[in-house]
PDB file of C-alpha atoms in Angstrom:
ATOM      1  CA  GLN A   1     -18.120   1.691 -27.892  1.00  0.00           C
ATOM      2  CA  GLN A   2     -18.957  -0.822 -25.888  1.00  0.00           C
ATOM      3  CA  PRO A   3     -18.217  -4.039 -25.924  1.00  0.00           C
ATOM      4  CA  VAL A   4     -19.977  -6.945 -27.639  1.00  0.00           C
ATOM      5  CA  GLN A   5     -20.756 -10.112 -25.315  1.00  0.00           C
ATOM      6  CA  SER A   6     -21.753 -13.323 -26.368  1.00  0.00           C
ATOM      7  CA  PRO A   7     -24.211 -15.068 -25.056  1.00  0.00           C
ATOM      8  CA  GLN A   8     -26.540 -12.814 -23.133  1.00  0.00           C
ATOM      9  CA  ALA A   9     -27.940 -15.662 -21.029  1.00  0.00           C
ATOM     10  CA  VAL A  10     -26.810 -19.333 -20.240  1.00  0.00           C
ATOM     11  CA  ILE A  11     -28.116 -22.142 -18.171  1.00  0.00           C
ATOM     12  CA  LEU A  12     -25.685 -24.480 -16.920  1.00  0.00           C
ATOM     13  CA  ARG A  13     -26.072 -27.776 -15.110  1.00  0.00           C
ATOM     14  CA  GLU A  14     -22.973 -27.709 -11.803  1.00  0.00           C
ATOM     15  CA  GLY A  15     -19.866 -29.631 -13.559  1.00  0.00           C
ATOM     16  CA  GLU A  16     -20.650 -27.963 -17.422  1.00  0.00           C
ATOM     17  CA  ASP A  17     -18.829 -25.999 -18.870  1.00  0.00           C
ATOM     18  CA  ALA A  18     -19.304 -22.904 -20.535  1.00  0.00           C
ATOM     19  CA  VAL A  19     -17.528 -19.521 -22.277  1.00  0.00           C
ATOM     20  CA  ILE A  20     -17.988 -16.207 -23.200  1.00  0.00           C
ATOM     21  CA  ASN A  21     -17.255 -14.179 -25.870  1.00  0.00           C
ATOM     22  CA  CYS A  22     -16.459 -10.287 -25.657  1.00  0.00           C
ATOM     23  CA  SER A  23     -15.267  -8.162 -28.908  1.00  0.00           C
ATOM     24  CA  SER A  24     -14.623  -4.719 -29.333  1.00  0.00           C
ATOM     25  CA  SER A  25     -14.689  -2.865 -33.037  1.00  0.00           C
ATOM     26  CA  LYS A  26     -11.635  -0.535 -31.499  1.00  0.00           C
ATOM     27  CA  ALA A  27      -8.008  -1.840 -31.066  1.00  0.00           C
ATOM     28  CA  LEU A  28      -7.148  -2.501 -27.519  1.00  0.00           C
ATOM     29  CA  TYR A  29      -4.576  -2.120 -24.058  1.00  0.00           C
ATOM     30  CA  SER A  30      -6.226  -4.715 -21.742  1.00  0.00           C
ATOM     31  CA  VAL A  31      -9.222  -6.676 -21.282  1.00  0.00           C
ATOM     32  CA  HIS A  32     -10.928  -6.823 -17.675  1.00  0.00           C
ATOM     33  CA  TRP A  33     -13.093  -8.522 -15.983  1.00  0.00           C
ATOM     34  CA  TYR A  34     -15.757  -9.288 -13.693  1.00  0.00           C
ATOM     35  CA  ARG A  35     -18.765 -10.546 -11.545  1.00  0.00           C
ATOM     36  CA  GLN A  36     -21.142  -9.528 -10.056  1.00  0.00           C
ATOM     37  CA  LYS A  37     -23.596 -11.804  -8.245  1.00  0.00           C
ATOM     38  CA  HIS A  38     -27.631 -10.656  -7.326  1.00  0.00           C
ATOM     39  CA  GLY A  39     -27.469  -7.989  -5.371  1.00  0.00           C
ATOM     40  CA  GLU A  40     -23.773  -6.823  -4.727  1.00  0.00           C
ATOM     41  CA  ALA A  41     -21.279  -4.703  -6.487  1.00  0.00           C
ATOM     42  CA  PRO A  42     -19.104  -6.416  -9.439  1.00  0.00           C
ATOM     43  CA  VAL A  43     -15.786  -8.110  -8.578  1.00  0.00           C
ATOM     44  CA  PHE A  44     -12.360  -8.442 -10.670  1.00  0.00           C
ATOM     45  CA  LEU A  45     -11.742 -11.816 -12.388  1.00  0.00           C
ATOM     46  CA  MET A  46      -8.572 -10.475 -14.212  1.00  0.00           C
ATOM     47  CA  ILE A  47      -6.898  -8.679 -16.567  1.00  0.00           C
ATOM     48  CA  LEU A  48      -4.823  -9.928 -20.032  1.00  0.00           C
ATOM     49  CA  LEU A  49      -3.437  -7.426 -21.786  1.00  0.00           C
ATOM     50  CA  LYS A  50      -2.253  -6.959 -24.803  1.00  0.00           C
ATOM     51  CA  GLY A  51       0.424  -9.997 -26.108  1.00  0.00           C
ATOM     52  CA  GLY A  52      -2.447 -12.666 -26.951  1.00  0.00           C
ATOM     53  CA  GLU A  53      -2.013 -14.146 -22.938  1.00  0.00           C
ATOM     54  CA  GLN A  54      -4.198 -16.626 -21.666  1.00  0.00           C
ATOM     55  CA  LYS A  55      -4.668 -16.190 -17.369  1.00  0.00           C
ATOM     56  CA  GLY A  56      -6.429 -17.681 -15.315  1.00  0.00           C
ATOM     57  CA  HIS A  57      -6.984 -18.708 -11.662  1.00  0.00           C
ATOM     58  CA  ASP A  58      -8.255 -22.589  -9.675  1.00  0.00           C
ATOM     59  CA  LYS A  59     -10.844 -23.109 -12.979  1.00  0.00           C
ATOM     60  CA  ILE A  60     -11.592 -19.265 -14.449  1.00  0.00           C
ATOM     61  CA  SER A  61      -9.941 -18.498 -17.517  1.00  0.00           C
ATOM     62  CA  ALA A  62      -9.248 -16.027 -20.499  1.00  0.00           C
ATOM     63  CA  SER A  63      -7.823 -15.447 -22.824  1.00  0.00           C
ATOM     64  CA  PHE A  64      -7.754 -12.134 -26.000  1.00  0.00           C
ATOM     65  CA  ASN A  65      -6.271 -12.369 -29.108  1.00  0.00           C
ATOM     66  CA  GLU A  66      -5.601  -8.499 -29.576  1.00  0.00           C
ATOM     67  CA  LYS A  67      -5.423  -8.807 -33.767  1.00  0.00           C
ATOM     68  CA  LYS A  68      -9.145  -9.905 -33.950  1.00  0.00           C
ATOM     69  CA  GLN A  69      -9.711  -6.913 -30.542  1.00  0.00           C
ATOM     70  CA  GLN A  70     -11.337 -10.670 -29.040  1.00  0.00           C
ATOM     71  CA  SER A  71     -11.898 -12.169 -25.664  1.00  0.00           C
ATOM     72  CA  SER A  72     -13.061 -14.772 -23.981  1.00  0.00           C
ATOM     73  CA  LEU A  73     -13.544 -16.176 -20.002  1.00  0.00           C
ATOM     74  CA  TYR A  74     -13.927 -20.075 -19.664  1.00  0.00           C
ATOM     75  CA  LEU A  75     -15.593 -21.135 -16.675  1.00  0.00           C
ATOM     76  CA  THR A  76     -14.620 -25.158 -16.401  1.00  0.00           C
ATOM     77  CA  ALA A  77     -16.706 -27.347 -14.811  1.00  0.00           C
ATOM     78  CA  SER A  78     -18.816 -25.007 -13.496  1.00  0.00           C
ATOM     79  CA  GLN A  79     -20.177 -24.690  -9.829  1.00  0.00           C
ATOM     80  CA  LEU A  80     -23.295 -22.822  -8.177  1.00  0.00           C
ATOM     81  CA  SER A  81     -21.588 -20.220  -6.818  1.00  0.00           C
ATOM     82  CA  TYR A  82     -20.137 -18.672 -10.562  1.00  0.00           C
ATOM     83  CA  SER A  83     -23.507 -18.584 -10.847  1.00  0.00           C
ATOM     84  CA  GLY A  84     -24.173 -14.516 -11.688  1.00  0.00           C
ATOM     85  CA  THR A  85     -23.928 -11.810 -14.102  1.00  0.00           C
ATOM     86  CA  TYR A  86     -20.014 -11.562 -16.094  1.00  0.00           C
ATOM     87  CA  PHE A  87     -18.600  -8.265 -17.572  1.00  0.00           C
ATOM     88  CA  CYS A  88     -15.974  -7.886 -19.512  1.00  0.00           C
ATOM     89  CA  GLY A  89     -14.117  -4.624 -20.047  1.00  0.00           C
ATOM     90  CA  THR A  90     -12.397  -3.592 -23.248  1.00  0.00           C
ATOM     91  CA  GLU A  91      -9.777   0.079 -22.856  1.00  0.00           C
ATOM     92  CA  PRO A  92      -9.134   1.790 -26.429  1.00  0.00           C
ATOM     93  CA  GLY A  93      -8.357   4.755 -24.405  1.00  0.00           C
ATOM     94  CA  ALA A  94      -6.598   5.219 -21.886  1.00  0.00           C
ATOM     95  CA  ASN A  95      -8.462   5.545 -18.180  1.00  0.00           C
ATOM     96  CA  ASN A  96     -11.490   4.417 -19.400  1.00  0.00           C
ATOM     97  CA  LEU A  97     -13.264   1.267 -18.801  1.00  0.00           C
ATOM     98  CA  PHE A  98     -16.634   0.650 -21.424  1.00  0.00           C
ATOM     99  CA  PHE A  99     -18.707  -2.399 -19.959  1.00  0.00           C
ATOM    100  CA  GLY A 100     -20.275  -4.995 -22.815  1.00  0.00           C
ATOM    101  CA  THR A 101     -23.868  -5.074 -21.187  1.00  0.00           C
ATOM    102  CA  GLY A 102     -23.099  -8.943 -19.875  1.00  0.00           C
ATOM    103  CA  THR A 103     -23.542 -12.010 -20.222  1.00  0.00           C
ATOM    104  CA  ARG A 104     -25.898 -13.690 -16.848  1.00  0.00           C
ATOM    105  CA  LEU A 105     -24.785 -17.107 -16.021  1.00  0.00           C
ATOM    106  CA  THR A 106     -26.724 -19.713 -14.002  1.00  0.00           C
ATOM    107  CA  VAL A 107     -25.681 -23.167 -11.996  1.00  0.00           C
ATOM    108  CA  ILE A 108     -27.951 -25.301 -11.370  1.00  0.00           C
ATOM    109  CA  PRO A 109     -27.925 -29.412  -9.145  1.00  0.00           C
TER     110      PRO A 109
ATOM    111  CA  LYS B   1      -9.128  -2.288   4.850  1.00  0.00           C
ATOM    112  CA  ALA B   2     -12.797  -0.400   4.135  1.00  0.00           C
ATOM    113  CA  GLY B   3     -13.846  -1.026   0.753  1.00  0.00           C
ATOM    114  CA  VAL B   4     -15.293   1.232  -1.964  1.00  0.00           C
ATOM    115  CA  THR B   5     -18.253   3.407  -0.224  1.00  0.00           C
ATOM    116  CA  GLN B   6     -21.374   4.756  -1.662  1.00  0.00           C
ATOM    117  CA  THR B   7     -24.219   6.960   0.346  1.00  0.00           C
ATOM    118  CA  PRO B   8     -26.866   7.236  -0.040  1.00  0.00           C
ATOM    119  CA  ARG B   9     -27.386   3.452  -0.872  1.00  0.00           C
ATOM    120  CA  TYR B  10     -31.312   4.364  -1.973  1.00  0.00           C
ATOM    121  CA  LEU B  11     -32.440   7.490  -3.358  1.00  0.00           C
ATOM    122  CA  ILE B  12     -36.217   9.286  -4.569  1.00  0.00           C
ATOM    123  CA  LYS B  13     -36.469  11.634  -6.135  1.00  0.00           C
ATOM    124  CA  THR B  14     -39.589  13.002  -9.023  1.00  0.00           C
ATOM    125  CA  ARG B  15     -39.125  14.416 -12.103  1.00  0.00           C
ATOM    126  CA  GLY B  16     -37.086  18.287 -12.525  1.00  0.00           C
ATOM    127  CA  GLN B  17     -35.222  17.615  -9.073  1.00  0.00           C
ATOM    128  CA  GLN B  18     -31.193  17.503  -9.632  1.00  0.00           C
ATOM    129  CA  VAL B  19     -29.528  14.656  -6.332  1.00  0.00           C
ATOM    130  CA  THR B  20     -25.849  14.077  -5.335  1.00  0.00           C
ATOM    131  CA  LEU B  21     -24.415  10.868  -5.078  1.00  0.00           C
ATOM    132  CA  SER B  22     -20.909  10.185  -2.736  1.00  0.00           C
ATOM    133  CA  CYS B  23     -18.657   7.727  -3.447  1.00  0.00           C
ATOM    134  CA  SER B  24     -15.663   7.475  -0.821  1.00  0.00           C
ATOM    135  CA  PRO B  25     -12.730   5.109  -2.556  1.00  0.00           C
ATOM    136  CA  ILE B  26     -10.226   3.228  -0.986  1.00  0.00           C
ATOM    137  CA  SER B  27      -7.300   5.065   0.873  1.00  0.00           C
ATOM    138  CA  GLY B  28      -5.014   5.756  -1.048  1.00  0.00           C
ATOM    139  CA  HIS B  29      -6.468   5.310  -4.660  1.00  0.00           C
ATOM    140  CA  ARG B  30      -6.710   8.538  -6.704  1.00  0.00           C
ATOM    141  CA  SER B  31      -8.800   7.611  -9.511  1.00  0.00           C
ATOM    142  CA  VAL B  32     -12.672   7.507  -9.751  1.00  0.00           C
ATOM    143  CA  SER B  33     -15.311   6.193 -11.475  1.00  0.00           C
ATOM    144  CA  TRP B  34     -18.818   5.615 -12.525  1.00  0.00           C
ATOM    145  CA  TYR B  35     -21.343   3.903 -13.940  1.00  0.00           C
ATOM    146  CA  GLN B  36     -24.985   3.626 -15.034  1.00  0.00           C
ATOM    147  CA  GLN B  37     -26.509  -0.080 -14.699  1.00  0.00           C
ATOM    148  CA  THR B  38     -29.892  -0.770 -16.009  1.00  0.00           C
ATOM    149  CA  PRO B  39     -31.321  -3.579 -16.579  1.00  0.00           C
ATOM    150  CA  GLY B  40     -30.463  -5.128 -20.398  1.00  0.00           C
ATOM    151  CA  GLN B  41     -27.700  -1.405 -20.950  1.00  0.00           C
ATOM    152  CA  GLY B  42     -24.865  -3.069 -18.688  1.00  0.00           C
ATOM    153  CA  LEU B  43     -22.369  -1.056 -17.210  1.00  0.00           C
ATOM    154  CA  GLN B  44     -22.639   2.850 -18.243  1.00  0.00           C
ATOM    155  CA  PHE B  45     -19.129   4.390 -18.115  1.00  0.00           C
ATOM    156  CA  LEU B  46     -19.799   8.118 -16.943  1.00  0.00           C
ATOM    157  CA  PHE B  47     -15.931   9.845 -16.220  1.00  0.00           C
ATOM    158  CA  GLU B  48     -13.212   9.039 -14.348  1.00  0.00           C
ATOM    159  CA  TYR B  49     -12.302  11.164 -11.948  1.00  0.00           C
ATOM    160  CA  PHE B  50      -7.838  11.520 -11.036  1.00  0.00           C
ATOM    161  CA  SER B  51      -6.543  13.854  -8.222  1.00  0.00           C
ATOM    162  CA  GLU B  52      -9.518  16.134  -8.615  1.00  0.00           C
ATOM    163  CA  THR B  53      -8.543  16.476 -12.749  1.00  0.00           C
ATOM    164  CA  GLN B  54     -11.478  14.787 -14.958  1.00  0.00           C
ATOM    165  CA  ARG B  55      -9.164  12.542 -17.038  1.00  0.00           C
ATOM    166  CA  ASN B  56     -12.382  11.107 -19.814  1.00  0.00           C
ATOM    167  CA  LYS B  57     -15.985  11.266 -19.731  1.00  0.00           C
ATOM    168  CA  GLY B  58     -18.806   9.058 -21.134  1.00  0.00           C
ATOM    169  CA  ASN B  59     -21.474   9.188 -23.594  1.00  0.00           C
ATOM    170  CA  PHE B  60     -23.963  11.220 -21.086  1.00  0.00           C
ATOM    171  CA  PRO B  61     -25.289  14.350 -21.813  1.00  0.00           C
ATOM    172  CA  GLY B  62     -24.600  17.479 -18.969  1.00  0.00           C
ATOM    173  CA  ARG B  63     -27.069  17.100 -17.383  1.00  0.00           C
ATOM    174  CA  PHE B  64     -24.898  14.352 -15.720  1.00  0.00           C
ATOM    175  CA  SER B  65     -21.916  15.735 -14.242  1.00  0.00           C
ATOM    176  CA  GLY B  66     -19.470  15.165 -11.182  1.00  0.00           C
ATOM    177  CA  ARG B  67     -15.963  16.397  -9.001  1.00  0.00           C
ATOM    178  CA  GLN B  68     -13.045  14.524  -6.782  1.00  0.00           C
ATOM    179  CA  PHE B  69     -11.550  16.550  -3.806  1.00  0.00           C
ATOM    180  CA  SER B  70      -7.848  16.621  -3.024  1.00  0.00           C
ATOM    181  CA  ASN B  71      -9.095  13.760  -0.525  1.00  0.00           C
ATOM    182  CA  SER B  72      -9.860  11.499  -3.269  1.00  0.00           C
ATOM    183  CA  ARG B  73     -13.646  11.637  -2.092  1.00  0.00           C
ATOM    184  CA  SER B  74     -15.702  12.081  -5.308  1.00  0.00           C
ATOM    185  CA  GLU B  75     -19.052  13.395  -5.998  1.00  0.00           C
ATOM    186  CA  MET B  76     -21.805  13.582  -9.271  1.00  0.00           C
ATOM    187  CA  ASN B  77     -24.748  15.493  -9.664  1.00  0.00           C
ATOM    188  CA  VAL B  78     -27.346  14.687 -11.585  1.00  0.00           C
ATOM    189  CA  SER B  79     -29.956  17.798 -12.553  1.00  0.00           C
ATOM    190  CA  THR B  80     -32.700  18.425 -13.847  1.00  0.00           C
ATOM    191  CA  LEU B  81     -34.168  14.416 -13.892  1.00  0.00           C
ATOM    192  CA  GLU B  82     -35.995  12.092 -16.439  1.00  0.00           C
ATOM    193  CA  LEU B  83     -37.791   9.016 -15.257  1.00  0.00           C
ATOM    194  CA  GLY B  84     -34.589   7.412 -17.449  1.00  0.00           C
ATOM    195  CA  ASP B  85     -32.202   8.114 -15.220  1.00  0.00           C
ATOM    196  CA  SER B  86     -33.778   5.553 -12.413  1.00  0.00           C
ATOM    197  CA  ALA B  87     -30.843   3.540 -12.253  1.00  0.00           C
ATOM    198  CA  LEU B  88     -27.460   1.766  -9.701  1.00  0.00           C
ATOM    199  CA  TYR B  89     -25.127   4.147  -9.894  1.00  0.00           C
ATOM    200  CA  LEU B  90     -21.560   2.741  -9.710  1.00  0.00           C
ATOM    201  CA  CYS B  91     -18.027   3.685  -8.607  1.00  0.00           C
ATOM    202  CA  ALA B  92     -14.995   2.641  -8.404  1.00  0.00           C
ATOM    203  CA  SER B  93     -11.920   3.293  -7.161  1.00  0.00           C
ATOM    204  CA  SER B  94      -8.786   2.320  -8.138  1.00  0.00           C
ATOM    205  CA  TRP B  95      -4.238   3.142  -8.247  1.00  0.00           C
ATOM    206  CA  ALA B  96      -4.395   3.632 -11.680  1.00  0.00           C
ATOM    207  CA  GLU B  97      -1.773   6.237 -12.378  1.00  0.00           C
ATOM    208  CA  GLY B  98      -0.611   6.215 -16.645  1.00  0.00           C
ATOM    209  CA  LEU B  99      -1.632   4.166 -19.118  1.00  0.00           C
ATOM    210  CA  PRO B 100      -2.674   2.262 -19.996  1.00  0.00           C
ATOM    211  CA  THR B 101      -5.582   1.220 -17.321  1.00  0.00           C
ATOM    212  CA  ASN B 102      -3.766  -1.860 -16.051  1.00  0.00           C
ATOM    213  CA  GLU B 103      -5.139  -1.621 -12.006  1.00  0.00           C
ATOM    214  CA  LYS B 104      -8.836  -3.682 -11.940  1.00  0.00           C
ATOM    215  CA  LEU B 105     -10.983  -1.379 -10.320  1.00  0.00           C
ATOM    216  CA  PHE B 106     -12.465  -2.370  -6.084  1.00  0.00           C
ATOM    217  CA  PHE B 107     -16.956  -1.408  -6.979  1.00  0.00           C
ATOM    218  CA  GLY B 108     -19.374   0.308  -4.334  1.00  0.00           C
ATOM    219  CA  SER B 109     -22.433  -1.552  -3.572  1.00  0.00           C
ATOM    220  CA  GLY B 110     -24.382   1.561  -5.074  1.00  0.00           C
ATOM    221  CA  THR B 111     -27.023   4.099  -4.758  1.00  0.00           C
ATOM    222  CA  GLN B 112     -29.537   2.903  -6.839  1.00  0.00           C
ATOM    223  CA  LEU B 113     -31.672   6.424  -8.247  1.00  0.00           C
ATOM    224  CA  SER B 114     -35.291   6.095  -8.620  1.00  0.00           C
ATOM    225  CA  VAL B 115     -37.011   8.373 -10.072  1.00  0.00           C
ATOM    226  CA  LEU B 116     -40.923   9.331 -10.334  1.00  0.00           C
TER     227      LEU B 116
END
């Protein structure tokens, strides 16, 4: 039930854009996105609910296609502070959130 | 407002021993989830508790168990430790009550368990 994330790792220069994809084999109630910096706890970014909505704040946004059971996280004009591992969490059923293996994003000057 | 607190921060055990990890959720949160994090495997769901009841369980052997107390604090126990149990164990709390879980998780800093 673990969602599949791609790519596994990506290196960007400051100002470049990136897309992280997340797909599930099961129908989903929602998709969550979290970022974990090295040695720290994962921190919530956003939740997307059924309805194909797109959400975002600052230069990080995401979309959710419930028919395809896919979500994408968009990072535009990347900053050094965006570095970390991004996890998508999918909720195929009540009260159990399954996370992908993560995408390691490195932003270099 | 205090965050999610996990103790201890580090643990070193030997194979065959058992271990108990503790998690104190954010005040008011009644849902507590546990995850195992290892390199390459991401965050693996262990179980989720709400008001002292286990609502969901991941695909882990019976050596992994947990419980939640009336004050929402939670413990997880691993018996007969194996080398492969070495991992960072994260606990997360949320307001989540009903279906679906439209509430964000607040994670603790984790307990790093090393099994020798």
